[in-house]
XYZ file of C-alpha atoms in Angstrom:
787
model
C 63.414 230.155 207.112
C 63.625 233.065 209.621
C 67.376 232.807 209.647
C 67.441 232.852 205.841
C 65.173 235.957 205.660
C 67.274 237.717 208.313
C 70.448 236.957 206.456
C 68.984 238.213 203.160
C 67.780 241.461 204.754
C 71.170 242.060 206.336
C 72.928 241.533 203.040
C 70.542 243.913 201.258
C 71.143 246.609 203.882
C 74.876 246.272 203.407
C 74.386 246.641 199.663
C 72.400 249.859 200.116
C 74.979 251.371 202.451
C 77.736 250.401 200.059
C 76.135 251.579 196.865
C 74.273 254.798 197.853
C 75.349 257.723 195.693
C 78.311 259.509 197.155
C 76.476 262.827 196.468
C 74.478 262.270 199.624
C 77.546 262.698 201.819
C 79.619 264.885 199.540
C 79.164 268.175 197.782
C 76.457 268.053 195.095
C 77.613 268.667 191.556
C 76.760 271.776 189.560
C 73.483 271.656 187.707
C 75.059 272.478 184.405
C 77.512 269.609 184.597
C 74.791 266.930 184.587
C 74.862 266.598 180.821
C 78.614 266.754 180.424
C 80.129 264.330 182.898
C 79.187 261.543 185.245
C 79.036 262.833 188.746
C 80.437 260.810 191.599
C 77.015 260.738 193.187
C 75.578 258.903 190.133
C 78.015 256.009 189.775
C 76.690 252.445 190.245
C 78.846 249.314 190.377
C 76.881 246.237 191.440
C 74.206 244.872 193.755
C 74.292 241.449 195.473
C 71.274 239.262 196.130
C 70.896 235.643 197.239
C 69.308 233.119 194.903
C 66.250 230.995 195.571
C 64.332 233.621 197.657
C 61.009 232.069 198.701
C 59.329 234.966 200.530
C 55.876 236.232 199.669
C 56.911 239.858 199.168
C 59.138 241.061 196.335
C 62.825 240.842 197.230
C 64.399 244.224 197.816
C 67.538 244.673 195.708
C 68.690 248.269 196.232
C 67.885 251.953 195.712
C 68.710 254.480 193.009
C 69.145 258.103 194.141
C 70.218 261.323 192.459
C 71.800 264.336 194.168
C 69.171 266.436 192.436
C 66.294 264.609 194.104
C 64.636 266.979 196.677
C 61.962 264.484 197.610
C 59.185 266.425 195.853
C 58.534 263.733 193.230
C 59.817 265.809 190.316
C 62.390 263.177 189.352
C 61.438 259.913 187.647
C 63.801 256.934 187.864
C 63.978 254.597 184.895
C 65.440 251.048 184.865
C 66.372 249.213 181.636
C 68.515 246.240 180.562
C 68.401 242.503 181.246
C 65.242 241.501 183.156
C 63.966 245.074 183.569
C 60.180 244.981 183.865
C 60.031 241.182 183.990
C 62.488 240.092 186.661
C 63.203 243.483 188.256
C 60.943 246.501 188.907
C 61.709 250.038 190.141
C 59.647 252.578 191.979
C 60.047 255.571 189.636
C 59.486 257.987 192.489
C 61.752 256.556 195.196
C 64.196 254.535 193.057
C 63.673 251.306 195.034
C 64.518 248.132 193.021
C 62.783 244.784 193.751
C 62.988 241.272 192.295
C 59.555 239.981 191.363
C 60.688 236.514 190.140
C 62.640 233.716 191.738
C 66.357 234.027 190.986
C 68.545 230.998 190.245
C 72.272 231.457 189.920
C 72.624 228.207 187.985
C 70.272 229.636 185.347
C 71.745 233.149 185.247
C 74.527 234.351 187.533
C 74.209 238.125 186.935
C 72.098 240.796 185.229
C 73.373 243.907 183.453
C 71.047 246.922 184.084
C 71.036 250.626 183.215
C 69.714 253.465 185.490
C 68.518 256.934 184.382
C 66.961 259.961 186.177
C 64.614 262.264 184.166
C 62.470 265.302 184.882
C 58.948 263.995 185.365
C 57.371 267.035 183.672
C 59.760 267.697 180.771
C 61.182 264.192 180.437
C 64.605 265.762 180.122
C 67.510 263.655 181.452
C 68.817 264.980 184.745
C 71.503 262.331 185.110
C 73.399 260.468 182.396
C 72.556 256.788 181.925
C 74.606 254.692 184.359
C 75.234 250.908 184.055
C 75.433 248.515 186.979
C 75.339 244.747 187.683
C 73.034 242.709 189.908
C 75.023 239.585 190.895
C 73.185 236.491 192.192
C 75.002 234.888 195.091
C 75.079 231.086 195.369
C 73.572 228.854 198.026
C 74.046 225.065 198.184
C 70.926 224.006 196.305
C 72.352 221.466 193.781
C 73.544 217.946 194.558
C 76.495 216.399 192.678
C 75.546 214.458 189.532
C 77.253 211.841 187.380
C 76.463 212.945 183.799
C 77.613 209.704 182.137
C 76.174 207.171 184.570
C 75.450 204.370 184.909
C 78.920 203.197 183.902
C 80.288 199.989 182.405
C 83.861 198.846 182.841
C 85.996 195.762 182.675
C 89.194 194.567 184.281
C 91.148 191.376 183.589
C 90.604 188.548 186.001
C 93.411 187.756 188.415
C 94.358 191.449 188.512
C 96.519 192.730 191.387
C 95.171 194.880 194.236
C 95.139 198.543 193.275
C 94.590 197.933 189.552
C 92.632 200.883 188.170
C 89.214 200.009 186.736
C 87.566 203.349 185.859
C 87.578 206.998 186.941
C 84.271 208.679 187.776
C 83.653 212.434 187.724
C 80.671 214.113 189.389
C 79.671 217.689 188.600
C 78.019 220.206 190.965
C 76.119 223.143 189.489
C 76.836 225.353 192.508
C 79.506 228.071 192.464
C 82.923 226.432 193.007
C 84.445 229.822 193.976
C 82.013 230.447 196.792
C 82.218 228.302 199.900
C 82.240 224.468 199.768
C 78.996 224.031 197.865
C 80.768 222.461 194.887
C 83.579 220.562 196.653
C 82.817 216.866 196.050
C 84.038 213.807 197.963
C 83.581 210.175 196.649
C 82.750 207.065 198.648
C 81.651 203.480 197.863
C 78.280 202.296 199.110
C 78.168 198.834 197.529
C 80.860 196.575 196.063
C 83.183 195.887 198.959
C 85.462 194.047 199.439
C 86.101 193.595 195.723
C 86.522 197.248 194.757
C 87.242 200.659 196.322
C 87.114 204.313 195.217
C 89.531 207.196 195.761
C 87.705 209.951 197.760
C 89.270 212.855 195.847
C 89.840 211.536 192.313
C 86.917 209.120 191.964
C 89.151 206.306 190.611
C 87.676 202.828 191.189
C 90.326 200.195 191.920
C 90.575 196.439 192.563
C 90.728 195.725 196.286
C 90.683 191.887 196.263
C 93.368 189.737 194.640
C 92.914 186.688 192.321
C 89.294 187.270 191.349
C 88.431 184.419 188.921
C 86.123 185.028 185.970
C 85.204 181.364 185.790
C 83.857 181.688 189.389
C 82.120 185.070 189.081
C 82.178 187.345 186.073
C 79.995 190.435 186.812
C 79.961 192.891 189.747
C 77.850 195.974 190.515
C 79.454 198.846 192.454
C 77.519 201.873 193.834
C 79.522 205.114 194.181
C 78.370 208.247 196.064
C 79.513 211.833 195.456
C 78.777 214.363 198.291
C 79.385 218.157 198.286
C 80.326 220.461 201.186
C 83.490 218.337 201.416
C 81.461 215.411 202.683
C 80.364 217.303 205.812
C 77.041 216.863 207.470
C 74.313 218.730 205.619
C 75.952 218.337 202.196
C 73.976 217.123 199.232
C 74.834 213.738 197.628
C 74.326 211.897 194.344
C 74.968 208.239 193.456
C 75.657 206.124 190.389
C 76.287 202.471 189.598
C 79.261 200.871 187.853
C 78.807 197.462 186.186
C 82.225 195.811 186.205
C 82.925 192.667 184.168
C 85.995 190.527 184.682
C 87.799 189.985 181.399
C 89.089 186.549 180.521
C 92.742 185.588 180.541
C 94.155 182.246 179.482
C 94.595 180.713 182.914
C 92.933 177.309 182.271
C 94.420 174.449 180.176
C 92.298 172.461 177.650
C 91.094 168.944 178.527
C 89.646 166.102 176.380
C 86.452 164.552 177.726
C 87.488 161.090 176.478
C 90.811 159.340 176.515
C 89.751 157.100 173.593
C 87.504 157.926 170.646
C 86.002 155.215 168.394
C 85.172 156.208 164.776
C 84.388 154.415 161.498
C 84.428 155.343 157.805
C 83.421 153.369 154.641
C 86.324 152.446 152.435
C 84.613 154.127 149.455
C 84.666 157.506 151.171
C 86.433 160.004 148.887
C 89.447 161.997 149.959
C 88.352 164.913 152.145
C 85.441 163.052 153.737
C 84.867 163.793 157.430
C 85.562 160.888 159.755
C 84.602 162.546 163.067
C 85.027 165.491 165.445
C 86.852 165.816 168.772
C 86.904 168.664 171.309
C 89.384 169.641 173.987
C 87.250 171.783 176.297
C 88.637 174.969 177.818
C 86.975 176.964 180.618
C 88.318 180.137 179.081
C 86.438 181.952 176.328
C 87.206 183.808 173.116
C 90.713 183.609 171.752
C 91.874 182.070 175.024
C 89.796 178.956 174.234
C 90.932 178.615 170.603
C 92.593 175.303 169.835
C 95.029 173.823 167.376
C 94.965 170.059 166.761
C 97.626 167.783 165.304
C 98.234 164.066 164.821
C 101.512 163.412 166.628
C 101.696 159.631 166.335
C 99.945 156.466 165.102
C 99.806 154.300 161.975
C 97.246 156.611 160.348
C 99.341 159.782 160.251
C 99.710 159.520 156.462
C 96.141 158.362 155.803
C 94.167 160.876 157.860
C 94.418 164.588 158.538
C 93.018 166.855 161.258
C 92.102 170.521 161.090
C 90.306 173.079 163.230
C 86.742 174.058 162.402
C 85.805 177.714 161.673
C 85.092 178.340 165.374
C 88.655 177.259 166.245
C 87.270 174.985 168.950
C 86.771 171.519 167.410
C 89.178 169.186 165.621
C 87.831 167.695 162.349
C 89.409 164.402 161.253
C 89.265 163.843 157.454
C 90.444 161.255 154.935
C 93.816 162.192 153.445
C 94.369 159.174 151.183
C 92.015 156.593 149.607
C 91.006 153.767 151.932
C 90.982 150.053 151.168
C 89.396 147.617 153.538
C 91.151 144.699 151.908
C 94.575 146.307 152.532
C 94.077 147.779 156.052
C 90.819 147.619 158.036
C 91.732 149.940 160.975
C 94.006 152.801 162.058
C 95.132 154.373 165.361
C 95.786 158.099 165.789
C 97.356 160.003 168.676
C 95.957 163.530 168.659
C 97.133 166.560 170.606
C 95.079 169.725 171.267
C 96.817 172.926 172.403
C 95.869 176.550 173.029
C 97.000 178.964 170.345
C 97.122 182.114 172.526
C 99.155 181.719 175.708
C 99.407 184.313 178.479
C 103.029 184.769 179.624
C 101.836 185.414 183.182
C 100.312 181.919 183.473
C 102.157 179.692 180.999
C 104.546 178.536 183.740
C 101.714 177.085 185.842
C 100.618 174.077 183.711
C 101.072 172.905 180.086
C 98.217 174.351 178.031
C 97.652 171.199 175.918
C 96.185 167.693 176.192
C 96.304 164.373 174.273
C 93.841 161.597 173.326
C 93.700 158.400 171.210
C 91.403 158.002 168.142
C 90.691 154.542 166.713
C 89.313 154.537 163.117
C 87.684 151.423 161.641
C 87.387 151.040 157.840
C 84.072 149.526 156.718
C 83.983 147.147 153.753
C 81.763 148.143 150.791
C 81.204 146.820 147.287
C 83.335 149.113 145.160
C 82.861 149.948 141.464
C 85.431 148.917 138.852
C 88.734 150.756 138.929
C 90.359 152.007 135.703
C 94.096 151.695 135.236
C 94.167 155.477 134.667
C 91.666 158.178 135.638
C 91.937 159.837 132.208
C 93.376 159.056 128.788
C 94.794 161.270 126.050
C 94.964 160.187 122.408
C 96.004 161.942 119.182
C 94.455 160.765 115.916
C 94.803 162.114 112.364
C 91.574 163.331 110.835
C 92.066 161.101 107.749
C 92.165 157.928 109.895
C 90.208 155.118 108.352
C 86.939 153.938 109.834
C 87.581 151.119 112.281
C 90.892 152.476 113.538
C 91.468 151.495 117.180
C 91.990 154.691 119.154
C 92.822 153.264 122.574
C 92.127 150.218 124.701
C 91.011 150.979 128.263
C 91.160 148.542 131.156
C 89.207 148.394 134.424
C 89.028 145.755 137.169
C 86.900 144.980 140.205
C 88.963 145.947 143.295
C 86.915 143.688 145.579
C 87.940 140.156 146.440
C 85.165 138.766 144.209
C 86.859 140.282 141.126
C 83.683 140.320 139.019
C 83.769 140.593 135.233
C 83.675 144.136 133.847
C 81.786 145.369 130.777
C 82.452 148.638 128.932
C 80.266 151.218 127.199
C 80.291 154.860 126.003
C 78.165 157.441 127.760
C 75.770 158.591 125.042
C 75.860 162.275 125.925
C 79.656 162.380 125.487
C 79.448 161.168 121.871
C 76.067 162.334 120.550
C 77.103 162.061 116.879
C 78.403 158.514 117.395
C 81.885 158.905 115.970
C 83.256 156.054 118.117
C 82.436 152.502 119.150
C 83.654 150.676 122.286
C 84.045 146.920 122.282
C 82.047 145.715 125.292
C 84.454 143.085 126.583
C 87.928 144.247 125.537
C 87.484 147.983 126.059
C 88.878 148.852 122.599
C 87.749 152.288 121.402
C 87.543 152.616 117.593
C 86.187 155.014 114.993
C 82.940 154.325 113.130
C 82.703 157.655 111.251
C 85.141 159.852 109.382
C 86.705 162.572 111.496
C 87.009 166.199 110.475
C 89.239 168.451 112.567
C 87.675 171.589 111.095
C 84.251 170.416 112.291
C 85.189 168.915 115.685
C 88.781 169.301 116.866
C 88.409 167.479 120.197
C 86.287 164.533 121.246
C 85.852 164.060 124.989
C 84.549 160.552 125.425
C 83.348 159.205 128.767
C 83.926 155.473 129.180
C 81.750 153.539 131.631
C 82.828 150.310 133.348
C 80.154 148.165 135.044
C 80.274 144.983 137.075
C 78.227 142.224 135.464
C 76.993 140.818 138.790
C 76.091 144.255 140.192
C 75.049 146.764 137.504
C 74.768 149.515 140.088
C 78.549 149.542 140.488
C 79.645 151.828 137.650
C 82.769 153.928 137.283
C 83.864 156.259 134.523
C 87.008 157.568 132.869
C 87.482 160.244 130.250
C 89.243 159.791 126.929
C 90.330 163.028 125.265
C 90.831 162.487 121.528
C 92.658 165.257 119.734
C 92.070 165.229 115.999
C 95.306 166.108 114.180
C 95.153 168.332 111.147
C 95.562 167.091 107.572
C 95.702 169.466 104.625
C 92.289 168.603 103.186
C 90.689 172.030 102.687
C 91.416 174.496 99.886
C 91.933 178.170 100.698
C 89.415 180.812 99.645
C 89.158 184.582 99.506
C 87.931 186.307 102.661
C 85.337 189.075 102.782
C 86.330 191.075 99.726
C 84.543 189.253 96.895
C 83.445 192.540 95.328
C 85.491 195.606 94.362
C 85.069 198.708 92.224
C 87.126 200.665 89.744
C 86.564 204.369 89.138
C 85.943 205.546 85.609
C 88.909 207.852 86.062
C 91.293 205.057 87.130
C 94.656 204.895 85.346
C 96.693 201.900 84.329
C 98.558 200.215 87.201
C 96.198 201.555 89.883
C 95.517 199.359 92.971
C 91.809 198.641 93.272
C 91.734 195.835 95.846
C 93.977 193.882 98.253
C 92.777 190.299 98.594
C 93.551 187.810 101.364
C 92.707 184.164 101.787
C 91.626 181.923 104.628
C 92.146 178.203 105.106
C 90.400 176.197 107.856
C 93.472 173.947 108.061
C 96.155 174.800 110.619
C 99.621 173.700 109.404
C 102.409 173.681 111.963
C 104.510 176.154 109.991
C 101.649 178.584 109.415
C 99.726 179.428 106.257
C 101.531 180.196 102.990
C 99.175 181.194 100.178
C 99.968 181.878 96.555
C 97.709 183.782 94.167
C 97.311 183.908 90.384
C 94.641 184.609 87.828
C 92.807 181.701 86.270
C 94.264 180.624 82.906
C 91.270 181.969 80.988
C 91.779 185.420 82.557
C 95.569 185.484 82.734
C 95.970 187.634 79.589
C 92.877 189.817 79.976
C 93.445 193.463 78.977
C 91.709 194.946 81.999
C 93.229 193.660 85.241
C 96.336 191.938 86.555
C 97.223 190.276 89.884
C 100.447 190.738 91.898
C 101.290 188.152 94.611
C 102.889 190.033 97.520
C 104.417 186.829 98.994
C 102.912 187.744 102.406
C 99.602 185.870 102.050
C 98.075 188.898 100.260
C 97.735 189.928 96.618
C 96.959 193.156 94.774
C 94.429 193.562 91.980
C 95.768 196.254 89.573
C 94.321 197.860 86.452
C 96.019 197.323 83.113
C 94.452 200.244 81.353
C 92.492 203.461 81.788
C 89.428 204.842 80.064
C 86.762 203.007 82.055
C 83.113 203.766 81.295
C 79.876 202.458 82.694
C 78.295 202.799 79.280
C 80.726 200.231 77.844
C 80.602 197.632 80.608
C 79.501 197.936 84.237
C 80.680 194.621 85.744
C 83.814 192.499 85.316
C 84.295 189.028 86.782
C 87.869 188.138 87.679
C 88.634 184.481 88.628
C 91.458 184.213 91.178
C 93.236 180.905 91.912
C 94.526 180.436 95.487
C 96.855 177.607 96.540
C 98.218 176.664 99.959
C 101.746 175.542 100.759
C 101.102 172.172 102.418
C 101.093 168.675 100.995
C 98.902 167.663 99.347
C 98.506 171.122 97.821
C 94.890 172.351 97.811
C 93.693 174.863 95.234
C 90.451 176.787 94.766
C 89.131 179.474 92.467
C 87.164 182.470 93.751
C 85.522 185.030 91.505
C 86.056 188.696 92.303
C 83.313 191.008 91.024
C 84.633 194.399 89.878
C 82.098 197.153 89.216
C 82.768 200.283 87.216
C 81.635 203.322 89.247
C 81.666 207.059 88.927
C 83.811 208.638 91.649
C 84.658 212.107 92.899
C 88.153 213.608 92.810
C 89.147 211.879 96.037
C 88.166 208.483 94.634
C 84.972 208.096 96.682
C 82.211 206.158 94.926
C 79.271 208.289 93.811
C 77.275 205.842 91.687
C 77.717 202.388 90.246
C 74.385 202.424 88.315
C 74.745 202.802 84.573
C 71.113 203.959 84.139
C 71.844 207.092 86.138
C 73.830 208.392 83.141
C 70.984 207.839 80.693
C 68.292 209.815 82.546
C 67.176 213.015 80.822
C 68.634 216.120 82.335
C 65.198 217.617 82.673
C 63.756 214.708 84.662
C 65.342 213.726 87.971
C 65.148 210.375 89.676
C 62.882 211.832 92.357
C 60.447 213.006 89.723
C 60.282 209.519 88.174
C 59.598 207.986 91.580
C 56.835 210.497 92.242
C 55.212 209.755 88.847
C 55.406 206.020 89.473
C 53.832 206.388 92.943
C 51.028 208.531 91.469
C 50.249 205.897 88.838
C 50.099 203.152 91.457
C 47.716 205.196 93.611
C 45.514 205.879 90.593
C 45.311 202.182 89.689
C 44.453 201.230 93.284
C 41.763 203.936 93.403
C 40.168 202.763 90.150
C 40.190 199.186 91.322
C 38.589 200.064 94.691
C 35.875 202.401 93.395
C 34.264 200.397 90.633
C 30.987 201.648 89.325
C 28.016 199.442 90.095
C 25.794 200.163 87.020
C 28.100 198.109 84.778
C 27.101 194.896 86.556
C 24.139 193.490 84.654
C 23.302 190.303 86.569
C 24.292 187.864 89.270
C 26.596 185.997 86.926
C 29.477 188.272 87.846
C 29.637 186.930 91.437
C 31.993 184.115 90.499
C 34.028 186.501 88.376
C 34.311 189.064 91.203
C 35.359 186.374 93.674
C 38.345 185.587 91.502
C 39.303 189.243 91.066
C 39.273 190.088 94.791
C 41.456 187.132 95.692
C 44.765 189.048 95.807
C 46.931 186.565 97.725
C 49.331 184.317 95.894
C 47.588 181.206 94.725
C 48.615 177.728 95.587
C 48.131 176.254 92.099
C 45.989 173.203 91.621
C 46.440 172.362 95.314
C 44.784 175.577 96.535
C 41.172 174.681 97.371
C 40.452 177.014 100.265
C 40.141 180.448 98.596
C 36.904 179.543 96.843
C 34.849 176.527 95.929
C 36.892 174.731 93.312
C 34.006 172.351 92.740
C 32.127 174.992 90.811
C 35.030 175.307 88.415
C 35.362 171.559 87.932
C 31.556 171.335 87.320
C 30.616 174.379 85.283
C 27.203 172.894 84.394
C 26.041 173.782 87.921
C 26.592 177.484 87.233
C 24.043 179.588 85.374
C 24.386 179.507 81.621
C 25.467 182.890 80.359
C 22.828 184.943 78.600
C 23.475 185.954 75.067
C 24.946 189.394 74.755
C 22.443 192.201 74.233
C 24.313 193.337 71.162
C 25.291 190.360 69.091
C 28.398 190.660 67.110
C 29.894 193.359 69.374
C 32.978 192.078 71.269
C 35.456 193.722 73.618
C 38.519 195.179 71.984
C 40.621 195.908 75.102
C 41.567 192.290 75.899
C 42.184 189.202 73.805
C 41.421 185.779 75.240
C 44.964 184.491 75.201
C 47.037 182.988 77.961
C 50.323 181.742 76.697
C 52.876 182.329 79.403
C 52.334 179.043 81.194
C 49.896 177.216 79.015
C 52.570 175.155 77.339
C 53.235 173.345 80.618
C 49.599 172.210 81.039
C 47.856 169.721 78.767
C 45.309 171.503 76.593
C 41.641 170.518 76.515
C 39.122 171.315 73.882
C 36.524 173.916 74.732
C 33.418 172.979 72.869
C 29.720 173.444 73.381
C 30.181 175.919 76.214
C 30.638 173.130 78.754
C 33.349 170.959 80.277
C 33.433 167.285 80.978
C 33.974 165.732 84.388
C 37.659 165.138 83.653
C 38.434 168.480 82.031
C 40.973 170.810 83.521
C 40.329 174.215 84.945
C 42.075 176.065 82.133
C 39.368 175.171 79.620
C 36.684 176.458 81.934
C 38.533 179.698 82.572
C 39.042 180.321 78.853
C 35.345 179.721 78.276
C 34.427 182.217 80.956
C 36.907 184.705 79.512
C 35.296 184.359 76.061
C 31.887 185.016 77.585
C 33.187 188.091 79.365
C 34.680 189.445 76.134
C 31.347 189.020 74.397
C 29.396 190.747 77.196
C 28.925 194.463 76.507
C 27.833 195.088 80.105
C 31.208 193.987 81.524
C 33.327 197.002 82.523
C 36.150 197.671 80.066
C 38.716 197.972 82.840
C 37.981 194.529 84.173
C 40.764 191.955 84.198
C 40.924 188.259 84.896
C 43.421 186.928 87.437
C 44.466 183.364 86.709
C 45.823 181.558 89.763
C 45.457 177.977 88.644
C 48.937 177.903 87.077
C 50.926 179.656 89.777
C 52.170 178.432 93.141
C 54.031 175.541 94.640
C 51.668 172.967 93.133
C 52.066 174.110 89.537
C 54.711 173.184 87.019
C 56.027 176.735 86.767
C 56.038 177.158 90.562
C 55.624 180.662 91.996
C 56.029 183.849 89.958
C 56.080 186.017 93.090
C 59.240 187.764 94.304
C 58.341 187.118 97.959
C 61.135 185.386 99.811
C 63.271 185.492 96.692
C 66.063 187.170 98.701
C 66.151 184.480 101.380
C 68.569 182.335 99.444
C 72.204 183.236 98.929
C 72.576 180.988 95.875
C 72.523 182.384 92.353
C 69.241 181.935 90.535
C 69.053 181.052 86.884
C 66.731 183.288 84.882
C 67.227 181.671 81.459
C 63.570 180.650 81.348
C 62.590 184.318 81.062
C 63.811 184.312 77.461
C 61.204 181.629 76.660
C 58.279 183.708 77.906
C 57.942 185.761 74.791
C 58.484 189.406 73.857
C 56.500 190.713 76.814
C 59.250 189.514 79.178
C 62.161 190.552 76.983
C 63.006 193.593 79.116
C 62.841 191.505 82.297
C 65.092 188.862 80.725
C 67.633 191.549 79.818
C 67.604 192.943 83.378
C 68.337 189.532 84.889
C 70.968 188.634 82.336
C 68.999 185.925 80.596
C 69.746 187.569 77.214
C 73.262 188.395 76.145
C 73.403 192.110 75.387
C 76.899 192.064 73.894
C 79.838 189.782 73.411
C 82.267 191.588 75.786
C 84.406 189.297 78.034
C 83.520 189.094 81.733
C 86.999 190.167 82.772
């Protein structure tokens, strides 16, 4: 420590002598020049100071001095810049600079400071601001370090002496330009005699020949880096290098056994695994990968061998079907060889080995064997029932040769189109075939041994149903068209096409014509385009919805196959009002008859208002009109607003009271005799003709009377009662519903059926239903033809 302090003091003294202002030994500058130029006595370059000072007193750096300083304290020295006030301080009277913190060159190598002299009283600058550097000089206080250690490396086994393994680099934080503090020398502390290190470059090399990975794989080497050129007193750092010997293919494979015994049942399917063999190799990775082959033996064509996914084991599999009765055993000569050979070692030994595999075939009871695994048959769809499609044959391959019985797997023929004779195996039809319904039948035939029902085999029979021209063509999609009122004669209104479920070999060829009854109609004509399409053309102009709104045009379509099939489809043509471009605006004839002053929207609004008014009146009935309890039964019938079930509906109310009216209270005589209701007449005639009539006499009904008589009696009483509200109405449900003769009168679910409904019975319901009968076409409005 004394030597270090002495050396630091000597260096500081040299710095002061070197850097004192030259004005102290030369001629002082003029006072007036202080603000115009830098005088030679006020020029500072740099100070030097050693790092890592450990003394108790602040470290003296240097001294600032101005030629104008007379020693009377009138000049104040100011220090600014990097570290001023924190790392460095200055005596403002004497100009002495000290370091008050420990300096480390590896943290900061130099500081840039600025010096200034000012008048203490006026604070006017006496010297211009001068810049100088305080440079920290290095001492050997940092040992070499390996920034990336510890290291991992590998080198192939059997490498030659001098083979490079890895290069290490140590760094020293000391100044490499100053002395030998950062000059590093490498040496090996642990790892001899296997490895060595170059003292200057740090390259680790192999120093022992023929190192074998299979003997020892991993090595740990300790390397030292020392500064000061490795001299005594230098600092040192160490690191470890984990070196692994890489594998090379220097070992041949070897089978553990010279003879392998294996067995396989004769019923094993092709591809079944017989067994596994392994030629072991001391090498690893790709150097231990094997390839196996059968090089000789009587089973070369019956068995196969392949390498498993790990490329280590040989898997022997069945290549062809086995038969114990034909050959009970096989012998295989198998070779295993490395797939990746190293040229440096392939001359030493052959990298392959051989072994013998003996395979025994085990006898099993086998199922019947068909003469073909699958059958294909073509059959016309008009084949008669009982036609033999195909006869299949199966036999027992075992020596016992048991009798075989045949059957059809039920799931393959769920609709039971075919029958299989149990002993002969003859497959025949039992139902008519239809190619358009089912074009292919895939039948599974089962064959079973009589003495062992568990032995079952199967074969498939694919029956292709051949087409016969047995379906007539029909129009597709466009069964409805329209003609504009402004249409002219000869105008195209529709292009029609046909479809036929049959598939003739030469393709479809349709012909079109109008039905004989419509061939000479004055409205439309048909032109066959000879390309499976036809045009519907107008024959005249002057169309009007007021004259006729709908025309029905029967079209006859024929196909071109034998026997020729013909059908008639009806095309509906509506007369519509169109705009100038021919776009349909309306096809409703009533739209032309509406008054100009009343729009459709207004009619809908009026209708909705009337419905709301009726519902309101029905909901808010006035209570004072009810005179007694007798109306309870009547009200029960009125509030039942679901569709009745006819005579079978017995859940809405107690039907017993209606069948036994004597149990109800007898109606009281009206308070005003002779006064009857005028708003409703006791008549029900819409459905009464379908129900046998019963006499209503004496105000009562017999045990066998029908409900209608009772209802009419109650209706007569209500008409004679002055207390009954005039807006009351009687709902009769006994003659409506599924149980009645007339069935349901409701329109619910009426659109669920696509079939045309006949409404001729509406004309028999009397004048009240005349308008409804006209709307549904039950009454003929005029004698105009349909086409």
